[in-house]
Amino acid sequence: PSARDNLLSLASQLRIFSYYPIFSFQAKKFLANPATVSAVRIPYRQSESMYMFTNKKGDYYVVVSLVVPTKNDQLFVKNFLQSFVDIKRLDKSVASAPGFYFANGKAPVDVPANLVAETETDATFWCCFQLSKLQCEKDAKVKETAKQLVNFRNNLMFHIQACRSNMHALMRQRVESSIKIIERAKTSTTGKAKVQLR
């Protein structure tokens, strides 16, 4: 890769590096004593936040809030998030990955109520990742976990956009196929289709 590509790659990682210290600090506290983990809110986008906390059982969570304004995109988000839940349950190869569940609208009960900043409407999704000691024990694991969680929203929206583009392409193919069928159905005398779409 060129020097320009290297610089662009480093620039894209700056945001992730800026989150690493808080991830590392919280991971060390969780390993030492889950009860000492401070509940924090990081406003990482306008109207969206990342929450870090432990619940009463000592489980360590990172919760990413997403605000999705349009109804169509909300349906896409629900389907993709449910896929994450299902794959974790059905595929043994990802058994060691963080636990995951999501909520739509009201914040999950585990999220400290005094920290919640988002409007709890149908447009708000709460993506809850339960981290284990496996994700917190080694520095490299903490960095990888921070990278995946910070990039989670962008990755999700990328796949939703790809899915939407693919769906539109399939719809165009169906329309073009229907037009060809109508063209073939034209009579030789009138030049008009036997069947016309209205």
C-alpha positions in Angstrom: 0.0 0.0 0.0 1.0 3.6 -0.7 2.0 6.1 2.0 -1.3 7.8 1.4 -3.2 4.6 2.0 -1.3 4.0 5.2 -2.1 7.5 6.5 -5.8 7.0 5.6 -5.8 3.7 7.5 -4.2 5.3 10.6 -6.6 8.2 10.5 -9.6 5.8 10.4 -8.2 4.1 13.5 -7.8 7.3 15.6 -11.4 7.2 16.8 -10.8 3.6 18.0 -7.6 4.5 19.8 -9.3 7.3 21.6 -11.7 4.8 23.2 -9.1 2.3 24.2 -8.0 3.9 27.5 -11.5 3.7 29.0 -12.0 0.1 27.7 -8.7 -0.9 29.3 -9.4 0.9 32.6 -12.9 -0.7 32.9 -11.5 -4.2 31.9 -8.9 -4.1 34.7 -11.4 -3.1 37.3 -13.8 -5.8 36.1 -11.0 -8.4 36.4 -10.0 -7.2 39.9 -13.5 -6.8 41.3 -16.7 -6.4 39.2 -18.3 -4.3 42.0 -15.7 -1.6 41.5 -16.6 -0.9 37.8 -18.0 2.6 37.5 -21.0 3.1 35.3 -20.1 5.5 32.5 -21.8 6.9 29.5 -19.8 7.9 26.4 -21.7 10.2 23.9 -20.0 8.8 20.8 -22.5 10.3 18.3 -25.2 12.9 18.4 -28.2 11.5 20.3 -26.4 8.1 20.7 -24.2 6.7 23.5 -22.1 3.8 24.7 -22.7 2.7 28.2 -20.3 0.6 30.4 -21.4 -0.9 33.7 -21.8 -4.1 35.8 -25.2 -5.2 37.0 -26.1 -6.6 40.5 -24.9 -10.0 39.5 -21.5 -8.7 38.6 -22.0 -9.1 34.8 -20.1 -6.6 32.7 -22.0 -4.9 29.9 -21.2 -2.5 27.1 -24.5 -1.2 25.6 -24.5 0.7 22.3 -27.6 2.9 21.6 -28.8 3.4 18.0 -31.3 6.0 16.9 -32.9 4.9 13.6 -35.4 7.5 12.4 -37.2 5.8 9.5 -39.6 2.9 9.7 -38.0 1.0 6.9 -34.6 1.2 8.4 -36.1 0.2 11.8 -37.3 -3.1 10.2 -33.9 -3.8 8.7 -32.2 -3.1 12.1 -34.6 -5.4 13.9 -33.9 -8.2 11.4 -30.2 -7.9 11.6 -30.1 -7.6 15.4 -32.3 -10.7 15.7 -29.9 -12.5 13.4 -27.1 -11.7 15.9 -29.1 -13.2 18.7 -29.9 -16.3 16.7 -26.4 -17.0 15.4 -25.0 -16.8 19.0 -27.6 -19.3 20.1 -27.3 -21.7 17.1 -23.7 -21.6 16.0 -21.2 -23.3 18.4 -18.2 -21.7 16.6 -19.1 -18.3 18.1 -19.8 -19.6 21.6 -16.9 -17.6 23.1 -18.1 -14.4 21.6 -19.7 -11.8 23.9 -23.3 -12.5 24.9 -25.8 -10.3 23.0 -29.4 -9.2 23.2 -31.2 -6.0 22.1 -34.2 -4.0 23.1 -36.3 -1.5 21.2 -37.8 1.6 22.8 -37.3 1.5 26.5 -33.8 1.0 27.8 -33.0 -2.4 29.3 -33.5 -2.6 33.1 -29.7 -3.2 33.6 -28.8 0.2 32.1 -28.4 2.7 35.0 -31.5 4.9 34.7 -29.7 8.0 35.9 -27.3 7.7 32.9 -29.9 7.2 30.1 -29.8 10.2 27.8 -31.7 9.0 24.7 -35.4 9.5 24.1 -36.9 6.0 24.6 -39.0 5.7 21.5 -39.5 3.1 18.7 -36.6 4.8 16.9 -34.1 3.8 19.7 -32.4 0.5 19.8 -30.2 -0.8 22.7 -27.5 -3.3 21.7 -26.3 -5.1 24.8 -23.0 -6.9 24.8 -22.1 -9.0 27.9 -18.3 -9.2 28.1 -16.5 -12.0 29.9 -13.1 -12.2 31.3 -11.9 -13.8 28.0 -12.4 -10.4 26.4 -10.7 -8.5 29.2 -7.7 -10.6 30.2 -5.2 -9.7 27.4 -4.4 -6.3 26.1 -4.8 -7.5 22.5 -8.3 -8.8 23.3 -9.3 -5.5 24.9 -8.1 -3.6 21.8 -10.0 -6.0 19.5 -13.1 -5.7 21.6 -12.9 -1.9 21.6 -12.5 -1.9 17.8 -15.5 -4.1 17.2 -17.8 -2.2 19.5 -16.7 1.2 18.3 -17.2 0.1 14.7 -20.4 -1.8 15.5 -22.8 0.9 14.3 -20.9 1.6 11.1 -20.7 -2.1 10.2 -24.4 -2.6 10.9 -25.4 0.3 8.7 -23.1 -0.8 6.0 -24.8 -4.2 5.8 -28.2 -2.6 5.9 -27.3 -0.4 3.0 -25.9 -3.4 1.1 -29.1 -5.3 1.8 -31.2 -2.4 0.6 -29.2 -2.0 -2.6 -29.4 -5.8 -3.3 -33.2 -5.7 -2.8 -33.6 -2.7 -5.2 -31.5 -4.6 -7.8 -33.7 -7.6 -7.5 -36.8 -5.4 -7.9 -35.3 -3.8 -11.0 -34.6 -7.3 -12.5 -38.2 -8.3 -11.9 -39.5 -5.2 -13.6 -37.2 -5.6 -16.6 -38.2 -9.3 -16.8 -41.9 -8.3 -16.8 -41.4 -5.7 -19.5 -39.6 -8.3 -21.7 -42.5 -10.7 -21.3 -45.0 -7.9 -22.3 -42.8 -7.0 -25.3 -42.8 -10.6 -26.5 -46.6 -10.7 -26.1 -47.2 -7.9 -28.7 -49.2 -8.9 -31.7 -47.8 -8.6 -35.2 -50.7 -6.6 -36.6 -51.3 -3.9 -33.9 -47.8 -3.7 -32.3 -49.5 -3.5 -29.0 -49.2 -5.9 -26.1 -52.0 -8.5 -25.7 -51.9 -7.7 -22.0 -51.2 -4.2 -20.8 -50.3 -3.1 -17.3 -52.4 -0.3 -15.9 
